[in-house]
Coordinates of C-alpha atoms in Angstrom, one line a residue:
M476 CA 67.2 101.2 38.2
S477 CA 65.0 98.9 36.1
I478 CA 62.3 101.6 35.6
A479 CA 64.9 104.1 34.6
M480 CA 66.6 101.8 32.0
L481 CA 63.2 100.8 30.5
G482 CA 62.6 104.6 29.9
V483 CA 65.8 105.3 28.2
P484 CA 64.8 103.8 24.8
M485 CA 62.0 106.3 24.6
V486 CA 64.5 109.1 24.8
D487 CA 66.7 107.4 22.2
G488 CA 63.8 107.0 19.9
I489 CA 62.7 110.6 20.2
A490 CA 66.4 111.8 19.6
K491 CA 66.7 109.7 16.5
Y492 CA 63.4 110.9 15.1
L493 CA 64.4 114.5 15.7
S494 CA 67.8 114.0 14.2
A495 CA 66.1 113.8 10.8
E496 CA 65.4 117.6 11.1
Y497 CA 67.9 118.8 13.7
S498 CA 71.6 118.3 14.6
P499 CA 72.2 115.7 17.3
L500 CA 74.5 118.3 19.0
F501 CA 71.4 120.6 19.3
I502 CA 69.1 117.8 20.5
G503 CA 71.6 116.9 23.2
W504 CA 71.6 120.4 24.5
A505 CA 67.8 120.6 24.3
R506 CA 67.6 117.4 26.4
Y507 CA 69.5 119.1 29.3
A508 CA 67.9 122.5 28.9
V509 CA 64.4 121.1 29.2
A510 CA 65.4 119.0 32.1
C511 CA 66.6 122.1 33.8
L512 CA 63.2 123.8 33.6
I513 CA 61.8 120.8 35.5
V514 CA 64.5 120.0 38.0
I515 CA 65.6 123.5 39.1
P516 CA 62.1 124.6 40.4
L517 CA 61.9 121.2 42.2
A518 CA 65.3 121.6 43.7
F519 CA 64.5 125.2 44.8
R520 CA 61.3 124.1 46.4
F521 CA 63.1 121.6 48.7
H522 CA 66.5 123.3 49.2
G523 CA 66.1 127.0 48.4
W524 CA 69.3 128.6 47.2
Q525 CA 71.3 125.7 48.6
M526 CA 70.1 123.5 45.7
F527 CA 73.6 122.3 44.7
P528 CA 75.8 119.7 46.5
E529 CA 78.1 121.3 49.1
K530 CA 80.7 118.5 49.0
Q531 CA 82.7 116.8 46.3
R532 CA 81.7 119.3 43.6
F533 CA 84.7 118.4 41.5
A534 CA 83.5 114.7 41.5
H535 CA 80.0 115.8 40.5
L536 CA 81.5 118.0 37.7
V537 CA 83.6 115.1 36.4
R538 CA 80.6 112.7 36.6
T539 CA 78.5 115.2 34.5
A540 CA 81.3 115.6 31.9
F541 CA 81.4 111.8 31.5
L542 CA 77.6 111.7 31.0
V543 CA 77.5 114.7 28.6
T544 CA 80.2 113.1 26.5
A545 CA 78.5 109.7 26.5
M546 CA 75.2 111.2 25.5
T547 CA 76.7 113.4 22.7
L548 CA 78.5 110.5 21.1
Y549 CA 75.5 108.3 21.4
F550 CA 73.1 110.8 19.8
L551 CA 75.7 111.2 17.0
A552 CA 75.7 107.4 16.6
I553 CA 71.9 106.8 16.4
A554 CA 71.7 109.5 13.7
R555 CA 73.9 107.3 11.6
I556 CA 73.2 103.6 12.4
P557 CA 70.1 101.6 13.6
I558 CA 69.3 102.0 17.3
S559 CA 69.6 98.2 18.1
L560 CA 73.1 98.2 16.7
A561 CA 74.1 101.4 18.5
V562 CA 72.8 100.3 21.8
S563 CA 74.5 96.8 21.5
A564 CA 77.9 98.5 21.0
Y565 CA 77.0 101.1 23.8
F566 CA 76.7 98.2 26.3
V567 CA 80.4 97.8 26.5
G568 CA 79.9 100.3 29.2
P569 CA 78.5 98.2 32.0
V570 CA 81.1 95.5 31.3
V571 CA 83.9 98.1 31.7
A572 CA 82.1 99.5 34.8
V573 CA 82.4 96.1 36.5
A574 CA 86.2 96.1 36.1
L575 CA 86.5 99.7 37.2
S576 CA 84.4 99.1 40.3
V577 CA 86.8 96.4 41.4
L578 CA 89.9 98.6 40.6
F579 CA 88.8 102.0 41.9
L580 CA 85.9 101.3 44.3
K581 CA 87.5 98.2 45.9
E582 CA 84.4 96.1 45.5
M583 CA 84.8 92.4 45.7
F584 CA 85.9 90.5 42.7
T585 CA 84.2 87.1 42.1
W586 CA 84.1 84.4 39.5
Q587 CA 80.7 85.7 38.4
K588 CA 82.3 89.0 37.6
L589 CA 85.1 87.4 35.7
L590 CA 82.7 85.3 33.6
S591 CA 80.6 88.4 33.1
L592 CA 83.6 90.4 31.7
A593 CA 84.5 87.5 29.4
L594 CA 81.0 87.2 28.0
G595 CA 80.6 90.9 27.6
F596 CA 83.9 91.2 25.9
V597 CA 83.1 88.5 23.4
G598 CA 79.7 89.9 22.8
S599 CA 81.2 93.3 22.0
V600 CA 83.6 91.9 19.6
V601 CA 80.8 90.0 17.8
V602 CA 78.9 93.3 17.4
L603 CA 81.9 95.3 16.3
Q604 CA 83.0 92.7 13.8
P605 CA 86.6 93.8 13.5
S606 CA 87.3 91.8 10.4
G607 CA 84.8 93.8 8.5
E608 CA 84.3 97.4 7.5
I609 CA 83.9 99.5 10.7
E610 CA 81.1 102.2 10.6
I611 CA 82.0 105.5 12.3
G612 CA 78.5 105.4 14.1
L613 CA 79.6 102.2 15.6
I614 CA 82.8 103.6 16.9
M615 CA 80.9 106.5 18.4
A616 CA 78.5 104.1 20.1
F617 CA 81.5 102.2 21.7
G618 CA 83.0 105.5 22.7
A619 CA 79.7 106.4 24.4
G620 CA 79.7 103.1 26.3
L621 CA 83.2 103.7 27.6
F622 CA 82.3 107.2 28.9
F623 CA 79.1 105.8 30.3
A624 CA 81.1 103.2 32.3
L625 CA 83.2 106.1 33.8
Y626 CA 79.8 107.9 34.6
L627 CA 78.5 104.9 36.4
I628 CA 81.7 104.7 38.6
A629 CA 81.7 108.4 39.3
T630 CA 78.0 108.3 40.2
R631 CA 78.6 105.6 42.8
Q632 CA 81.4 107.7 44.2
A633 CA 79.5 111.1 44.2
S634 CA 76.1 109.9 45.1
Q635 CA 77.1 108.7 48.6
H636 CA 77.3 112.2 50.2
S637 CA 74.7 114.2 48.3
D638 CA 71.0 114.6 48.2
P639 CA 69.7 113.1 44.9
I640 CA 67.7 116.2 43.9
K641 CA 70.9 118.4 44.5
T642 CA 72.9 116.0 42.4
L643 CA 70.4 116.1 39.6
A644 CA 70.1 119.9 39.7
F645 CA 73.9 120.2 39.4
Q646 CA 74.0 117.7 36.6
C647 CA 71.4 119.5 34.6
V648 CA 72.8 123.0 35.0
I649 CA 76.4 122.0 34.3
G650 CA 75.4 119.7 31.5
T651 CA 73.5 122.6 29.8
V652 CA 76.4 124.9 30.1
L653 CA 78.9 122.4 28.8
L654 CA 76.6 121.7 25.8
S655 CA 75.7 125.3 25.0
P656 CA 78.7 126.0 22.7
Q657 CA 77.8 123.2 20.4
A658 CA 74.1 124.2 20.5
A659 CA 75.0 127.7 19.6
F660 CA 76.6 126.5 16.3
T661 CA 73.8 124.1 15.5
F662 CA 70.7 126.0 16.8
E663 CA 67.5 125.9 14.9
V664 CA 64.1 127.1 16.1
P665 CA 62.0 124.0 16.8
Q666 CA 58.8 123.6 14.9
V667 CA 55.7 124.1 17.0
N668 CA 54.3 120.6 16.3
L669 CA 57.6 119.1 17.6
L670 CA 57.9 121.0 20.9
W671 CA 56.1 118.1 22.7
L672 CA 58.9 115.8 21.6
F673 CA 61.6 118.2 22.9
A674 CA 59.7 118.4 26.2
G675 CA 59.5 114.6 26.4
L676 CA 63.3 114.4 26.1
G677 CA 63.8 116.5 29.2
V678 CA 60.9 115.0 31.3
I679 CA 61.8 111.3 30.7
S680 CA 65.6 112.1 31.2
A681 CA 65.1 113.9 34.4
I682 CA 63.0 111.1 35.9
G683 CA 65.4 108.5 34.7
H684 CA 68.5 110.2 36.1
L685 CA 66.8 110.8 39.5
L686 CA 65.9 107.1 39.8
T687 CA 69.5 106.2 38.8
I688 CA 71.1 108.4 41.5
L689 CA 68.7 107.0 44.1
A690 CA 69.6 103.5 43.0
F691 CA 73.4 104.1 43.4
R692 CA 72.9 105.3 46.8
L693 CA 71.4 101.9 47.7
S694 CA 73.6 99.4 45.9
D695 CA 77.0 98.5 44.4
A696 CA 77.9 99.8 40.9
S697 CA 78.7 96.2 39.9
T698 CA 75.3 95.0 40.9
L699 CA 73.3 97.8 39.3
S700 CA 75.3 98.0 36.0
P701 CA 73.8 94.8 34.5
L702 CA 70.3 96.3 34.8
V703 CA 71.3 98.7 32.1
Y704 CA 70.9 95.8 29.7
L705 CA 67.1 96.2 30.0
E706 CA 67.6 99.0 27.5
L707 CA 68.5 96.5 24.9
V708 CA 65.0 95.1 24.7
G709 CA 63.3 98.5 24.7
S710 CA 65.7 99.8 22.0
A711 CA 65.1 96.8 19.8
L712 CA 61.3 97.2 20.0
I713 CA 61.4 100.9 19.4
G714 CA 63.7 100.6 16.4
F715 CA 61.5 97.9 14.9
I716 CA 58.1 99.5 15.6
V717 CA 59.0 103.2 14.8
F718 CA 61.8 103.0 12.3
S719 CA 61.3 99.5 10.8
E720 CA 64.8 98.5 11.7
I721 CA 65.4 94.8 11.9
P722 CA 68.6 93.7 13.8
T723 CA 71.1 91.6 11.9
A724 CA 71.8 88.1 13.2
T725 CA 75.3 89.2 14.3
T726 CA 73.9 92.1 16.3
V727 CA 71.3 89.7 18.0
A728 CA 74.1 87.1 18.7
G729 CA 76.4 89.8 20.3
A730 CA 73.6 91.4 22.2
A731 CA 72.6 88.0 23.6
L732 CA 76.0 87.3 24.9
I733 CA 76.0 90.7 26.6
I734 CA 72.7 90.1 28.2
V735 CA 73.9 86.8 29.5
S736 CA 76.9 88.6 31.0
G737 CA 74.5 90.8 32.9
L738 CA 72.3 87.9 34.0
V739 CA 75.4 86.2 35.5
L740 CA 75.9 89.2 37.8
L741 CA 72.3 89.3 38.7
R742 CA 72.7 85.9 40.4
Q743 CA 75.3 87.1 42.9
P744 CA 74.2 86.8 46.6
A745 CA 73.8 90.1 48.5
R746 CA 76.9 91.2 50.4
R747 CA 78.1 94.0 52.5
R748 CA 79.8 97.0 51.0
T749 CA 83.6 97.3 51.3
T750 CA 84.1 101.0 50.4
S751 CA 84.9 103.6 52.8
Q752 CA 82.1 106.1 53.5
E753 CA 84.2 108.9 54.8
P754 CA 82.8 112.5 54.0

């Protein structure tokens, strides 16, 4: 999970760079389409024509729809606002995921989780700055975070009964299909010298999602969710180095509170799972 989250800012940086020339809607589709070219041959190699999950396909469909929506909103956001600001707002997701894991997955509720939720909420409010003018890109980033929280919970539920490669193959194909209409209206032939960047979107994304799926087969959603905060560090560095973006003091303060909310959960002792594992 840690490796996957440290790779995500690379995808964000590539997407923001390409958004200067291409629609974020087209970039989102290209990310999934390229990933398909990598994942489908791999899935066929291991599973033949039975490369998609046999059980809980509706759950996999819902999970993919949540992720596609989160990614689209986030790409639209980073095309409008600095990456560090967008990712700080986006990290309302893991905070919400902690609450949802208790409500729907029946995971144990502890004082650490309560403290984490409180700190994460305050950090999100600091980033949003409700007393000032609200940027539409910031709202999109928060929306992406909410759908990402739903994706985390759906991944925990769907990943228990499916091979990770099958899960990823289904995700890539369905994601490409769902995003095809928006790509058709915004399609532009990529420049030859930028093809390697489009390829990078798919390769890094495919590896990151595979690692995430494997992680959720081994641990609780509320335990893994805080590791998503590692993306904050990478995003801030890429924003500064590549785009010369300097986070504001408010953004840094809010992000710091969110990071602390994640560290609180990382100190929890290991415990047995309480969710039913019926097929």
